[in-house]
Short mmCIF file of C-alpha atoms and ligand atoms in Angstrom, two decimals:
data_model
loop_
_atom_site.label_atom_id
_atom_site.label_comp_id
_atom_site.label_asym_id
_atom_site.label_seq_id
_atom_site.Cartn_x
_atom_site.Cartn_y
_atom_site.Cartn_z
CA MET A 1 21.49 21.91 0.75
CA GLY A 2 19.65 24.83 -0.95
CA LYS A 3 21.84 27.57 0.54
CA VAL A 4 22.77 28.86 -2.87
CA VAL A 5 19.51 29.11 -4.85
CA GLU A 6 19.15 30.01 -8.42
CA TYR A 7 15.51 30.74 -9.06
CA MET A 8 14.09 31.31 -12.50
CA PRO A 9 10.42 32.21 -13.15
CA SER A 10 10.46 29.97 -16.36
CA CYS A 11 13.15 27.62 -17.93
CA HIS A 12 13.48 24.75 -20.30
CA SER A 13 14.63 22.07 -17.82
CA THR A 14 16.32 22.97 -14.43
CA ASN A 15 18.61 19.76 -14.95
CA ASP A 16 19.84 21.56 -18.15
CA THR A 17 20.27 24.92 -16.46
CA ALA A 18 22.16 23.16 -13.57
CA ARG A 19 24.50 21.67 -16.25
CA GLU A 20 25.24 24.91 -18.06
CA MET A 21 26.01 26.46 -14.68
CA LEU A 22 28.52 23.68 -13.95
CA VAL A 23 30.27 24.56 -17.24
CA SER A 24 30.51 28.23 -16.54
CA THR A 25 31.29 28.58 -12.78
CA ASP A 26 32.79 27.00 -9.80
CA ILE A 27 29.44 25.87 -8.24
CA LYS A 28 29.02 25.03 -4.55
CA GLU A 29 27.81 21.61 -3.61
CA GLY A 30 24.24 21.74 -2.65
CA THR A 31 23.34 24.64 -5.16
CA PHE A 32 19.64 24.38 -6.06
CA VAL A 33 17.96 25.47 -9.34
CA ILE A 34 14.15 25.86 -9.26
CA THR A 35 11.52 27.16 -11.63
CA ASP A 36 7.85 27.97 -11.45
CA HIS A 37 7.42 26.91 -15.11
CA GLN A 38 9.54 24.19 -16.90
CA THR A 39 8.89 24.31 -20.51
CA ALA A 40 10.76 21.30 -21.77
CA GLY A 41 11.01 19.00 -18.65
CA LYS A 42 12.83 15.78 -19.16
CA GLY A 43 11.80 12.43 -17.79
CA GLN A 44 13.48 9.06 -17.69
CA ARG A 45 13.83 7.02 -20.80
CA GLY A 46 13.72 10.11 -23.00
CA ASN A 47 10.17 11.03 -21.88
CA SER A 48 8.93 14.53 -21.12
CA TRP A 49 7.91 15.77 -17.80
CA PHE A 50 4.86 18.09 -17.63
CA SER A 51 3.87 20.26 -14.76
CA ALA A 52 1.38 22.99 -14.42
CA GLU A 53 2.94 26.32 -13.78
CA GLY A 54 3.32 27.42 -10.18
CA LYS A 55 1.47 24.48 -8.70
CA ASN A 56 4.23 21.92 -8.37
CA LEU A 57 7.93 21.50 -7.57
CA THR A 58 10.37 21.34 -10.29
CA PHE A 59 14.01 21.55 -9.36
CA SER A 60 17.58 20.31 -9.46
CA ILE A 61 20.17 19.90 -6.89
CA ILE A 62 23.90 19.85 -7.66
CA LEU A 63 26.07 17.43 -5.56
CA LYS A 64 29.67 16.66 -5.84
CA PRO A 65 29.86 12.95 -4.65
CA GLY A 66 33.63 12.61 -5.51
CA PHE A 67 33.68 9.93 -2.75
CA LEU A 68 31.36 7.78 -4.70
CA SER A 69 32.85 5.32 -7.37
CA VAL A 70 30.70 5.01 -10.77
CA ASP A 71 29.79 1.29 -9.90
CA LYS A 72 27.92 2.67 -6.85
CA GLN A 73 26.05 5.37 -8.44
CA PHE A 74 22.73 3.94 -7.78
CA TYR A 75 23.10 5.05 -4.24
CA LEU A 76 22.28 8.55 -5.44
CA ASN A 77 18.95 7.24 -7.03
CA MET A 78 18.18 5.35 -3.62
CA ILE A 79 18.71 8.50 -1.44
CA GLY A 80 16.64 10.60 -3.75
CA SER A 81 13.65 8.11 -3.60
CA LEU A 82 14.11 7.62 0.30
CA ALA A 83 14.08 11.39 0.82
CA VAL A 84 10.85 11.88 -1.08
CA LYS A 85 9.35 8.95 0.71
CA ALA A 86 10.34 10.34 4.01
CA MET A 87 8.85 13.75 3.29
CA LEU A 88 5.55 12.11 1.99
CA ASN A 89 5.54 10.10 5.23
CA GLU A 90 5.95 13.15 7.32
CA LEU A 91 3.43 15.48 5.40
CA VAL A 92 0.52 13.15 4.10
CA ASN A 93 -1.47 11.61 6.77
CA ASP A 94 -2.23 7.77 6.00
CA GLY A 95 -0.34 8.11 2.73
CA HIS A 96 0.97 4.77 1.37
CA VAL A 97 4.41 5.34 -0.12
CA GLU A 98 6.29 2.86 -2.36
CA VAL A 99 9.22 3.23 -4.84
CA LYS A 100 8.88 1.79 -8.27
CA TRP A 101 12.36 0.71 -9.50
CA PRO A 102 14.33 2.74 -10.31
CA ASN A 103 13.00 5.77 -8.72
CA ASP A 104 9.42 6.70 -9.30
CA ILE A 105 7.67 7.51 -6.17
CA ILE A 106 4.11 6.12 -5.66
CA LEU A 107 1.73 7.37 -3.47
CA ASN A 108 -1.46 5.54 -2.82
CA GLY A 109 -0.94 3.31 -5.97
CA ARG A 110 -0.10 6.37 -8.36
CA LYS A 111 2.97 8.23 -9.29
CA ALA A 112 3.39 11.49 -7.48
CA CYS A 113 7.10 12.16 -8.10
CA GLY A 114 9.72 11.46 -10.88
CA ILE A 115 13.35 11.73 -10.43
CA LEU A 116 15.96 12.29 -13.14
CA ILE A 117 19.56 11.89 -12.02
CA GLU A 118 22.33 12.90 -14.50
CA ASN A 119 25.97 12.22 -13.35
CA SER A 120 29.34 13.21 -14.81
CA VAL A 121 32.46 10.90 -14.22
CA ARG A 122 36.03 11.78 -13.58
CA LYS A 123 38.46 8.88 -13.51
CA SER A 124 36.25 6.18 -11.80
CA ASN A 125 34.21 8.40 -9.35
CA ILE A 126 31.13 10.57 -9.73
CA GLU A 127 32.38 14.10 -10.03
CA TYR A 128 29.02 15.84 -10.25
CA SER A 129 25.53 14.57 -9.94
CA ILE A 130 22.34 16.73 -10.96
CA VAL A 131 19.39 15.39 -9.04
CA GLY A 132 16.27 16.59 -10.72
CA ILE A 133 13.05 16.21 -9.06
CA GLY A 134 9.39 16.61 -10.18
CA LEU A 135 6.79 16.46 -7.62
CA ASN A 136 3.11 16.92 -8.08
CA VAL A 137 2.01 19.01 -5.29
CA ASN A 138 -1.19 21.17 -5.78
CA GLN A 139 -2.22 20.19 -9.28
CA LYS A 140 -5.60 18.56 -9.30
CA SER A 141 -6.00 17.44 -12.87
CA ILE A 142 -2.98 15.74 -14.16
CA GLY A 143 -4.61 13.60 -17.12
CA LEU A 144 -2.49 10.63 -16.58
CA GLU A 145 -4.30 7.54 -15.40
CA ARG A 146 -1.51 6.34 -13.09
CA ALA A 147 -0.46 9.95 -11.70
CA THR A 148 -1.62 11.74 -8.69
CA SER A 149 -0.44 14.64 -6.41
CA LEU A 150 -0.38 15.59 -2.70
CA VAL A 151 -3.59 17.59 -2.91
CA ASN A 152 -5.28 14.61 -4.64
CA GLU A 153 -4.26 12.20 -2.02
CA ALA A 154 -4.53 14.60 1.15
CA ASN A 155 -7.52 16.76 0.07
CA ARG A 156 -5.70 19.92 0.88
CA GLU A 157 -3.24 22.14 -0.65
CA TYR A 158 0.31 22.48 0.53
CA PRO A 159 2.59 25.34 0.69
CA LEU A 160 5.40 24.59 -1.60
CA GLN A 161 8.08 25.95 0.56
CA GLN A 162 7.03 23.78 3.33
CA VAL A 163 7.29 20.62 1.12
CA LEU A 164 10.65 21.70 -0.35
CA ASP A 165 12.06 22.31 3.29
CA SER A 166 11.04 18.89 4.38
CA LEU A 167 12.27 17.15 1.27
CA LEU A 168 15.78 19.02 1.30
CA GLY A 169 16.11 18.24 4.99
CA HIS A 170 15.65 14.46 4.33
CA LEU A 171 17.95 14.46 1.18
CA GLU A 172 20.69 16.16 3.19
CA SER A 173 20.56 13.71 5.99
CA LEU A 174 20.42 10.83 3.59
CA TYR A 175 23.39 12.17 1.69
CA LEU A 176 25.47 12.51 4.81
CA LYS A 177 24.66 8.97 5.75
CA LEU A 178 25.87 7.71 2.26
CA LYS A 179 29.00 10.00 2.65
CA SER A 180 29.70 8.39 6.09
CA GLY A 181 29.56 4.95 4.57
CA LYS A 182 26.18 3.65 5.76
CA GLU A 183 25.42 1.89 2.30
CA GLN A 184 24.13 -1.09 3.78
CA GLU A 185 21.50 0.67 5.75
CA ILE A 186 20.37 2.72 2.68
CA LYS A 187 20.20 -0.41 0.57
CA GLU A 188 17.93 -1.99 2.95
CA ARG A 189 15.63 0.86 3.43
CA TYR A 190 15.62 1.21 -0.47
CA LEU A 191 14.57 -2.48 -0.89
CA GLU A 192 12.00 -2.47 1.78
CA SER A 193 10.28 0.40 -0.08
CA LEU A 194 10.50 -1.20 -3.38
CA LEU A 195 7.18 -2.05 -5.08
CA GLY A 196 7.48 -5.89 -5.87
CA TYR A 197 10.29 -6.75 -3.49
CA LYS A 198 9.88 -10.31 -2.63
CA ARG A 199 6.33 -10.30 -4.08
CA LEU A 200 5.31 -11.93 -7.37
CA ARG A 201 4.32 -9.36 -10.03
CA LYS A 202 4.17 -9.17 -13.94
CA TYR A 203 7.04 -7.73 -15.82
CA ARG A 204 7.60 -6.99 -19.56
CA ALA A 205 11.06 -7.47 -20.95
CA GLU A 206 11.39 -9.10 -24.47
CA TYR A 207 8.43 -11.16 -23.23
CA ILE A 208 5.89 -10.97 -20.30
CA PHE A 209 6.73 -12.95 -17.28
CA ASP A 210 5.97 -13.35 -13.47
CA GLY A 211 8.80 -12.52 -11.16
CA GLU A 212 9.83 -11.45 -7.66
CA ILE A 213 12.40 -8.67 -7.12
CA ILE A 214 15.34 -10.16 -5.05
CA ASP A 215 17.93 -7.55 -5.21
CA VAL A 216 19.01 -4.14 -6.72
CA ARG A 217 22.69 -4.16 -7.35
CA ASP A 218 24.83 -1.12 -6.59
CA SER A 219 25.12 -0.36 -10.23
CA GLY A 220 21.24 -0.11 -10.42
CA HIS A 221 20.63 -3.53 -12.16
CA LEU A 222 17.32 -5.18 -11.01
CA GLU A 223 17.58 -8.77 -10.10
CA ILE A 224 14.24 -10.66 -10.63
CA ARG A 225 13.75 -14.28 -9.59
CA THR A 226 11.70 -15.89 -12.56
CA PRO A 227 10.45 -19.52 -12.90
CA GLY A 228 13.60 -20.05 -15.04
CA GLY A 229 15.92 -18.69 -12.51
CA SER A 230 17.33 -15.24 -11.53
CA GLU A 231 17.73 -12.63 -14.26
CA LEU A 232 19.54 -9.13 -14.06
CA PHE A 233 18.04 -6.13 -15.89
CA ASP A 234 19.36 -2.70 -16.74
CA PHE A 235 17.34 0.28 -17.21
CA LYS A 236 15.00 0.25 -20.06
CA GLU A 237 15.34 -3.54 -20.37
CA VAL A 238 12.39 -4.23 -18.14
CA GLU A 239 8.93 -2.69 -17.40
CA PHE A 240 6.62 -3.07 -14.50
CA ILE A 241 3.01 -4.14 -15.59
CA TRP A 242 0.53 -2.45 -13.38
CA ASN A 243 -2.27 -4.97 -13.66
C1 BTN B 301 10.53 10.73 -14.61
O1 BTN B 301 9.77 10.16 -13.80
O2 BTN B 301 10.51 10.43 -15.64
C2 BTN B 301 11.69 11.71 -14.03
C3 BTN B 301 11.10 13.18 -14.19
C4 BTN B 301 11.89 14.13 -13.60
C5 BTN B 301 11.47 15.53 -13.77
C6 BTN B 301 12.44 16.55 -13.08
S1 BTN B 301 11.35 18.25 -12.97
C7 BTN B 301 12.96 18.80 -12.52
C8 BTN B 301 14.12 18.22 -13.33
N1 BTN B 301 14.29 18.87 -14.61
C9 BTN B 301 13.94 18.09 -15.62
O3 BTN B 301 14.09 18.39 -16.86
N2 BTN B 301 13.61 16.84 -15.25
C10 BTN B 301 13.64 16.78 -13.63
#
Protein backbone atom coordinates (compact mmCIF):
# COMPACT_ATOMS: atom_id res chain seq x y z
CA MET A 1 0.00 0.00 0.00
CA GLY A 2 1.14 3.50 -0.78
CA LYS A 3 3.59 2.49 -3.53
CA VAL A 4 1.72 4.73 -5.97
CA VAL A 5 1.22 8.12 -4.35
CA GLU A 6 -0.83 11.04 -5.61
CA TYR A 7 0.15 14.06 -3.54
CA MET A 8 -1.73 17.34 -3.76
CA PRO A 9 -0.82 20.41 -1.70
CA SER A 10 -4.55 21.16 -1.55
CA CYS A 11 -7.78 19.48 -2.65
CA HIS A 12 -11.48 19.39 -1.77
CA SER A 13 -11.60 15.83 -0.48
CA THR A 14 -9.10 13.02 -1.01
CA ASN A 15 -12.03 10.57 -1.21
CA ASP A 16 -13.50 12.58 -4.10
CA THR A 17 -10.12 12.84 -5.85
CA ALA A 18 -9.64 9.08 -5.48
CA ARG A 19 -13.07 8.47 -7.04
CA GLU A 20 -12.27 10.79 -9.97
CA MET A 21 -9.03 8.89 -10.54
CA LEU A 22 -10.95 5.61 -10.65
CA VAL A 23 -13.15 6.88 -13.44
CA SER A 24 -10.35 8.12 -15.64
CA THR A 25 -7.56 5.57 -15.31
CA ASP A 26 -6.71 1.98 -14.52
CA ILE A 27 -5.66 2.43 -10.92
CA LYS A 28 -3.33 0.05 -9.11
CA GLU A 29 -4.65 -1.37 -5.83
CA GLY A 30 -3.09 0.38 -2.85
CA THR A 31 -2.86 3.75 -4.66
CA PHE A 32 -2.79 6.45 -2.11
CA VAL A 33 -4.08 10.04 -2.33
CA ILE A 34 -2.85 12.53 0.24
CA THR A 35 -3.11 16.27 0.78
CA ASP A 36 -1.78 18.87 3.23
CA HIS A 37 -4.95 20.91 3.00
CA GLN A 38 -8.41 19.50 2.52
CA THR A 39 -10.88 22.29 1.82
CA ALA A 40 -14.15 20.30 1.82
CA GLY A 41 -13.38 17.17 3.84
CA LYS A 42 -16.30 14.79 4.21
CA GLY A 43 -17.27 12.94 7.37
CA GLN A 44 -19.80 10.26 8.16
CA ARG A 45 -23.53 10.98 8.20
CA GLY A 46 -23.08 13.91 5.79
CA ASN A 47 -20.88 15.82 8.25
CA SER A 48 -17.79 17.84 7.33
CA TRP A 49 -14.25 16.99 8.38
CA PHE A 50 -12.01 19.93 9.34
CA SER A 51 -8.26 19.58 9.64
CA ALA A 52 -5.58 22.26 10.10
CA GLU A 53 -3.32 22.63 7.07
CA GLY A 54 -0.06 20.66 7.29
CA LYS A 55 -0.64 19.46 10.84
CA ASN A 56 -2.52 16.22 10.38
CA LEU A 57 -3.05 13.28 8.06
CA THR A 58 -5.88 13.40 5.53
CA PHE A 59 -5.65 10.69 2.91
CA SER A 60 -7.49 7.96 1.02
CA ILE A 61 -6.42 4.53 -0.14
CA ILE A 62 -7.94 2.71 -3.08
CA LEU A 63 -8.55 -1.00 -2.56
CA LYS A 64 -9.96 -3.56 -4.97
CA PRO A 65 -11.49 -6.15 -2.67
CA GLY A 66 -13.18 -8.18 -5.40
CA PHE A 67 -13.03 -11.20 -3.08
CA LEU A 68 -15.41 -9.55 -0.58
CA SER A 69 -19.17 -9.90 -0.95
CA VAL A 70 -21.35 -6.85 -0.33
CA ASP A 71 -22.94 -8.45 2.72
CA LYS A 72 -19.48 -8.55 4.35
CA GLN A 73 -18.46 -5.01 3.50
CA PHE A 74 -18.16 -3.99 7.13
CA TYR A 75 -14.91 -5.99 7.36
CA LEU A 76 -13.28 -3.05 5.57
CA ASN A 77 -14.44 -0.74 8.37
CA MET A 78 -13.14 -3.24 10.93
CA ILE A 79 -9.65 -3.47 9.44
CA GLY A 80 -9.46 0.32 9.02
CA SER A 81 -10.30 0.83 12.69
CA LEU A 82 -7.95 -1.92 13.85
CA ALA A 83 -5.08 -0.51 11.78
CA VAL A 84 -5.44 2.92 13.38
CA LYS A 85 -5.72 1.32 16.80
CA ALA A 86 -2.55 -0.74 16.25
CA MET A 87 -0.64 2.35 15.08
CA LEU A 88 -1.74 4.33 18.17
CA ASN A 89 -0.79 1.47 20.48
CA GLU A 90 2.63 1.41 18.84
CA LEU A 91 3.28 5.16 18.89
CA VAL A 92 1.46 6.62 21.90
CA ASN A 93 2.81 5.45 25.23
CA ASP A 94 0.08 4.56 27.73
CA GLY A 95 -2.63 5.64 25.30
CA HIS A 96 -6.01 3.99 25.82
CA VAL A 97 -7.50 3.25 22.42
CA GLU A 98 -11.10 2.22 21.73
CA VAL A 99 -13.29 2.04 18.65
CA LYS A 100 -16.68 3.72 18.66
CA TRP A 101 -19.01 1.96 16.23
CA PRO A 102 -18.85 2.11 13.31
CA ASN A 103 -15.31 3.45 12.99
CA ASP A 104 -14.36 6.40 15.18
CA ILE A 105 -11.08 5.94 16.94
CA ILE A 106 -11.11 7.14 20.52
CA LEU A 107 -7.85 7.98 22.25
CA ASN A 108 -8.07 8.51 26.02
CA GLY A 109 -11.82 9.13 25.76
CA ARG A 110 -11.75 11.56 22.81
CA LYS A 111 -11.95 11.12 19.06
CA ALA A 112 -8.56 11.28 17.33
CA CYS A 113 -9.47 9.77 13.99
CA GLY A 114 -12.42 9.33 11.67
CA ILE A 115 -12.77 6.96 8.74
CA LEU A 116 -15.05 7.34 5.74
CA ILE A 117 -15.31 4.29 3.51
CA GLU A 118 -17.03 4.52 0.14
CA ASN A 119 -17.57 1.30 -1.79
CA SER A 120 -18.61 0.57 -5.32
CA VAL A 121 -20.31 -2.70 -6.07
CA ARG A 122 -20.14 -4.99 -9.10
CA LYS A 123 -22.49 -7.97 -9.19
CA SER A 124 -22.58 -8.89 -5.52
CA ASN A 125 -18.99 -8.07 -4.63
CA ILE A 126 -17.05 -4.93 -3.77
CA GLU A 127 -15.24 -3.70 -6.84
CA TYR A 128 -13.51 -0.67 -5.35
CA SER A 129 -13.25 0.67 -1.86
CA ILE A 130 -12.02 4.15 -1.03
CA VAL A 131 -10.80 4.17 2.56
CA GLY A 132 -10.53 7.79 3.69
CA ILE A 133 -8.75 8.48 6.95
CA GLY A 134 -8.54 11.74 8.88
CA LEU A 135 -6.17 11.56 11.83
CA ASN A 136 -5.43 14.46 14.17
CA VAL A 137 -1.69 14.38 14.74
CA ASN A 138 -0.01 17.71 15.54
CA GLN A 139 -3.04 20.00 15.83
CA LYS A 140 -3.23 21.33 19.39
CA SER A 141 -6.40 23.34 19.36
CA ILE A 142 -9.25 21.42 17.81
CA GLY A 143 -12.24 23.28 19.16
CA LEU A 144 -14.49 20.26 19.65
CA GLU A 145 -15.11 19.03 23.15
CA ARG A 146 -14.85 15.35 22.31
CA ALA A 147 -11.87 15.56 19.94
CA THR A 148 -8.16 15.17 20.50
CA SER A 149 -4.87 14.60 18.68
CA LEU A 150 -1.67 12.64 19.18
CA VAL A 151 0.22 15.75 20.28
CA ASN A 152 -2.38 16.51 22.94
CA GLU A 153 -2.29 13.01 24.38
CA ALA A 154 1.45 12.29 24.11
CA ASN A 155 2.76 15.82 24.72
CA ARG A 156 5.05 15.65 21.72
CA GLU A 157 4.84 16.26 18.01
CA TYR A 158 5.11 13.38 15.56
CA PRO A 159 6.71 13.30 12.11
CA LEU A 160 3.71 12.71 9.82
CA GLN A 161 5.69 10.24 7.70
CA GLN A 162 6.38 8.03 10.73
CA VAL A 163 2.69 7.92 11.65
CA LEU A 164 1.72 7.21 8.05
CA ASP A 165 4.26 4.40 7.60
CA SER A 166 3.07 2.68 10.75
CA LEU A 167 -0.60 3.04 9.82
CA LEU A 168 -0.14 1.78 6.26
CA GLY A 169 1.92 -1.17 7.49
CA HIS A 170 -0.85 -2.26 9.86
CA LEU A 171 -3.54 -1.67 7.26
CA GLU A 172 -1.72 -3.78 4.70
CA SER A 173 -1.21 -6.70 7.06
CA LEU A 174 -4.87 -6.59 8.20
CA TYR A 175 -6.03 -6.41 4.59
CA LEU A 176 -3.96 -9.49 3.75
CA LYS A 177 -5.50 -11.25 6.76
CA LEU A 178 -8.96 -10.44 5.45
CA LYS A 179 -7.99 -11.62 1.99
CA SER A 180 -6.78 -14.93 3.41
CA GLY A 181 -10.15 -15.52 5.09
CA LYS A 182 -9.28 -14.74 8.73
CA GLU A 183 -12.63 -13.03 9.23
CA GLN A 184 -13.34 -14.51 12.62
CA GLU A 185 -10.07 -13.25 14.08
CA ILE A 186 -10.73 -9.77 12.68
CA LYS A 187 -14.26 -9.71 14.09
CA GLU A 188 -13.06 -10.82 17.52
CA ARG A 189 -10.37 -8.14 17.61
CA TYR A 190 -12.88 -5.50 16.51
CA LEU A 191 -15.45 -6.49 19.14
CA GLU A 192 -12.82 -6.52 21.89
CA SER A 193 -11.88 -2.95 20.92
CA LEU A 194 -15.44 -1.70 20.80
CA LEU A 195 -16.63 0.92 23.25
CA GLY A 196 -19.69 -0.49 25.00
CA TYR A 197 -19.11 -4.14 24.05
CA LYS A 198 -20.73 -6.22 26.80
CA ARG A 199 -21.04 -3.05 28.90
CA LEU A 200 -24.18 -1.17 29.79
CA ARG A 201 -24.28 2.28 28.14
CA LYS A 202 -26.83 4.88 27.10
CA TYR A 203 -27.93 5.14 23.46
CA ARG A 204 -30.30 7.35 21.53
CA ALA A 205 -32.47 5.96 18.75
CA GLU A 206 -36.05 7.22 18.50
CA TYR A 207 -35.85 7.19 22.30
CA ILE A 208 -33.07 7.00 24.90
CA PHE A 209 -32.31 3.58 26.32
CA ASP A 210 -29.69 1.58 28.21
CA GLY A 211 -28.14 -1.33 26.39
CA GLU A 212 -25.18 -3.57 25.92
CA ILE A 213 -23.56 -4.16 22.53
CA ILE A 214 -23.53 -7.91 21.96
CA ASP A 215 -22.54 -8.17 18.30
CA VAL A 216 -21.78 -6.36 15.07
CA ARG A 217 -23.06 -8.20 12.00
CA ASP A 218 -20.92 -8.66 8.87
CA SER A 219 -23.12 -6.02 7.21
CA GLY A 220 -22.23 -3.53 9.98
CA HIS A 221 -25.55 -3.67 11.85
CA LEU A 222 -25.12 -3.15 15.56
CA GLU A 223 -26.87 -5.59 17.89
CA ILE A 224 -27.73 -4.13 21.29
CA ARG A 225 -29.32 -6.03 24.14
CA THR A 226 -31.90 -3.82 25.81
CA PRO A 227 -34.22 -4.50 28.73
CA GLY A 228 -36.90 -5.30 26.14
CA GLY A 229 -34.81 -7.78 24.15
CA SER A 230 -32.11 -7.49 21.51
CA GLU A 231 -32.39 -4.98 18.65
CA LEU A 232 -30.48 -4.44 15.39
CA PHE A 233 -29.51 -0.93 14.28
CA ASP A 234 -28.23 0.34 10.97
CA PHE A 235 -25.87 3.34 10.57
CA LYS A 236 -27.62 6.59 11.44
CA GLU A 237 -30.31 4.76 13.42
CA VAL A 238 -28.57 4.85 16.77
CA GLU A 239 -26.19 7.17 18.52
CA PHE A 240 -23.96 6.70 21.49
CA ILE A 241 -24.56 9.10 24.39
CA TRP A 242 -21.30 10.05 26.05
CA ASN A 243 -22.49 10.84 29.57
C1 LIG B 1 -15.88 10.87 10.30
O1 LIG B 1 -15.47 10.55 11.40
O2 LIG B 1 -16.93 11.51 10.19
C2 LIG B 1 -15.09 10.45 9.09
C3 LIG B 1 -14.05 11.46 8.72
C4 LIG B 1 -13.21 11.05 7.53
C5 LIG B 1 -12.27 12.15 7.10
C6 LIG B 1 -11.33 11.71 6.03
S1 LIG B 1 -10.06 12.89 5.73
C7 LIG B 1 -9.57 12.05 4.30
C8 LIG B 1 -10.82 11.54 3.60
N1 LIG B 1 -11.35 12.53 2.69
C9 LIG B 1 -12.53 13.00 3.10
O3 LIG B 1 -13.19 13.88 2.52
N2 LIG B 1 -12.90 12.40 4.24
C10 LIG B 1 -11.93 11.41 4.66
